[in-house]
Coordinates of C-alpha atoms in Angstrom, one line a residue:
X1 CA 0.6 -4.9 20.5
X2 CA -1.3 -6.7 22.8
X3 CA -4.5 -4.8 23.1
X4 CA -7.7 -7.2 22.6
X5 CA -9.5 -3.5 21.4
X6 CA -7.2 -3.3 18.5
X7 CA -7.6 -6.8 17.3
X8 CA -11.0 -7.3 18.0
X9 CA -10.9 -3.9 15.3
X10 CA -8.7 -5.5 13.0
X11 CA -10.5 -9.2 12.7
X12 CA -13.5 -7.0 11.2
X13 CA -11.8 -4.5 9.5
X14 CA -9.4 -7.1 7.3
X15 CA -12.3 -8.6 5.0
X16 CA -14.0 -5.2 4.3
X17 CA -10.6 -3.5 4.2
X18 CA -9.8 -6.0 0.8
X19 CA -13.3 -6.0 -0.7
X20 CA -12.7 -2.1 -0.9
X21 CA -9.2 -2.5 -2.3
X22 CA -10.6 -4.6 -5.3
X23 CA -13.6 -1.9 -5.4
X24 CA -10.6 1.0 -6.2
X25 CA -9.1 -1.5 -8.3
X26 CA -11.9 -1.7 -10.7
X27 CA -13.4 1.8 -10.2
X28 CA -10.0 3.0 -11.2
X29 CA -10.4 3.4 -15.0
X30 CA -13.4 6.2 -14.8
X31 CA -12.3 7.4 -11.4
X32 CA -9.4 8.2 -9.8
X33 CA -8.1 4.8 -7.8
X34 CA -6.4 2.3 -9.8
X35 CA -3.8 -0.9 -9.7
X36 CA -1.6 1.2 -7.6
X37 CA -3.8 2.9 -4.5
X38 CA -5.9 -0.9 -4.8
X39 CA -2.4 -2.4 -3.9
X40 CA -1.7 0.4 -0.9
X41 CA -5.4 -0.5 0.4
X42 CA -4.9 -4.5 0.7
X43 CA -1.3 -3.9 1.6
X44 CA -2.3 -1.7 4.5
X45 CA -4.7 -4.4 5.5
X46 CA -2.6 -7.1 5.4
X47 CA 0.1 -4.9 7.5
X48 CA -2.8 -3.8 10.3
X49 CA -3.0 -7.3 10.6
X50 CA 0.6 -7.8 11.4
X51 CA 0.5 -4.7 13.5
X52 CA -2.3 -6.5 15.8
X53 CA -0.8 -10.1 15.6
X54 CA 2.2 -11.1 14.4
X55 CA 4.1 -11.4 11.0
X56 CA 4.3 -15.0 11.2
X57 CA 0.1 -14.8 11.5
X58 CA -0.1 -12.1 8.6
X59 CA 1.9 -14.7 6.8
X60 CA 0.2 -17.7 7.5
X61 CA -3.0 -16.0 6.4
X62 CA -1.1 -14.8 3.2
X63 CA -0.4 -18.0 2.3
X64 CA 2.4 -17.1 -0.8
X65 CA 5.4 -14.8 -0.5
X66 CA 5.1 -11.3 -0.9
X67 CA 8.1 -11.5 -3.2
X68 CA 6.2 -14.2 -5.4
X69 CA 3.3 -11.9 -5.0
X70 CA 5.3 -8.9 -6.5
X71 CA 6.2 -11.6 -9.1
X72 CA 3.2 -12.8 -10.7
X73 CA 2.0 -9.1 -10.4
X74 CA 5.2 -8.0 -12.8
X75 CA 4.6 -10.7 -15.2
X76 CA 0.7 -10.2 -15.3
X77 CA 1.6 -6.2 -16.4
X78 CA 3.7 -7.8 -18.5
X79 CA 1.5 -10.0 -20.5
X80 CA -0.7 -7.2 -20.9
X81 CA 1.4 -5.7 -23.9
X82 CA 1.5 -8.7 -25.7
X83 CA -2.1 -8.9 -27.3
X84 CA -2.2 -5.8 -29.3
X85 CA 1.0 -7.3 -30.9
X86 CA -1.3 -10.0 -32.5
X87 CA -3.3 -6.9 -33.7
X88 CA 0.2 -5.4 -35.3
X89 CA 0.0 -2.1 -32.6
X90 CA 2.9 -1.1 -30.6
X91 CA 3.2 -2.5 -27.2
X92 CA 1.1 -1.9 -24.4
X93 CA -1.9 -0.4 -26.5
X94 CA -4.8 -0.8 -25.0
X95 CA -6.9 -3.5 -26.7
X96 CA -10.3 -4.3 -25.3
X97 CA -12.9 -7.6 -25.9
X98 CA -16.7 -7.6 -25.4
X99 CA -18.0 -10.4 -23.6
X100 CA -21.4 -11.4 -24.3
X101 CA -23.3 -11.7 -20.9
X102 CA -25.8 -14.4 -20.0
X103 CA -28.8 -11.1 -20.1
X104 CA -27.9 -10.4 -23.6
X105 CA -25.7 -7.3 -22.9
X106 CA -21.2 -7.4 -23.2
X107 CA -18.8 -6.4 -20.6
X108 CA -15.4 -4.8 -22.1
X109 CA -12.3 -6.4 -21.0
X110 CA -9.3 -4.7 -21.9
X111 CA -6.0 -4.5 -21.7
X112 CA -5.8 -1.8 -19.6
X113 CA -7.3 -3.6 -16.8
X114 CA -5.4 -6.5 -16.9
X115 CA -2.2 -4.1 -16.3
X116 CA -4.0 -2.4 -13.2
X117 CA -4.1 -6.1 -11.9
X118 CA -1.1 -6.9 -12.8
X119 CA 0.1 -3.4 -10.8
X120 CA -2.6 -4.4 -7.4
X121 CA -0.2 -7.4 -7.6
X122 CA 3.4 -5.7 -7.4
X123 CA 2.5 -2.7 -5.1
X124 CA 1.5 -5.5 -2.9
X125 CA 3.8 -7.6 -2.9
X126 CA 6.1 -5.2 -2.4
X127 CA 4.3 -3.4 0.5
X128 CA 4.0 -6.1 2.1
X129 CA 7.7 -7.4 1.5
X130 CA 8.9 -4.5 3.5
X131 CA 6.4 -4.5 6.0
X132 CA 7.1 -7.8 6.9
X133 CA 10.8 -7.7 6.6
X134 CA 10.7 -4.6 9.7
X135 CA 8.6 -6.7 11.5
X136 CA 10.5 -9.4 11.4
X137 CA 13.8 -7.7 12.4
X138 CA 15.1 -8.1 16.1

């Protein structure tokens, strides 16, 4: 598409478009959003982009493969299982750490979350490995 409207739209759309994927990534565990519609978000991002452009500029700003993407993504879930087996629980229970803070308060990290990354990662890679792959056909 060559219309100067429609990329003029999507080179200030794209940064706000991924803040607010990362936003329903980490709202997701007391609200509905999540890993999974975090991933559609930035995925749809990156593919407006490709609409507008090209693939091969979606790419370049990508920087990694979507398939190694969709990789680290599978192996972050992954990982996520294995600390509650230090902990002698079953895999994949949730297992969460306070963090003392600088102000004197802790932030919980869990296990949990770490899978909803892990998730974001995959969903987009994935997305984005099909997106790209239509785009790119003749």
């Amino acid at each position: 598409m060559t219309s100067i409207i429609f990329r003029t739209a999507t080179r200030y759309m794209f940064p706000p478009m991924l803040v607010f994927s990362v936003y329903i990534l980490l709202r997701g565990h007391h609200y509905p959003g999540g890993g999974f519609v975090g991933g559609l978000f930035a995925g749809s991002a990156f593919s407006l982009y490709a609409l507008a452009f090209t693939v091969a500029d979606a790419r370049h700003i990508l920087r990694i493969d979507p398939r190694d993407v969709s990789a680290i993504g599978l192996a972050i879930a992954l990982l996520s299982g294995v600390p509650p087996l230090f902990a002698r629980h079953a895999f994949l229970t949730g297992t969460w750490w306070a963090l003392p803070l600088p102000s004197g308060a802790t932030l919980d990290i869990g296990t949990p979350l770490i899978f909803d990354i892990g998730v974001y990662f995959v969903v987009f890679g994935v997305l984005l490995t099909f997106v790209f792959s239509l785009g790119e056909e003749e």
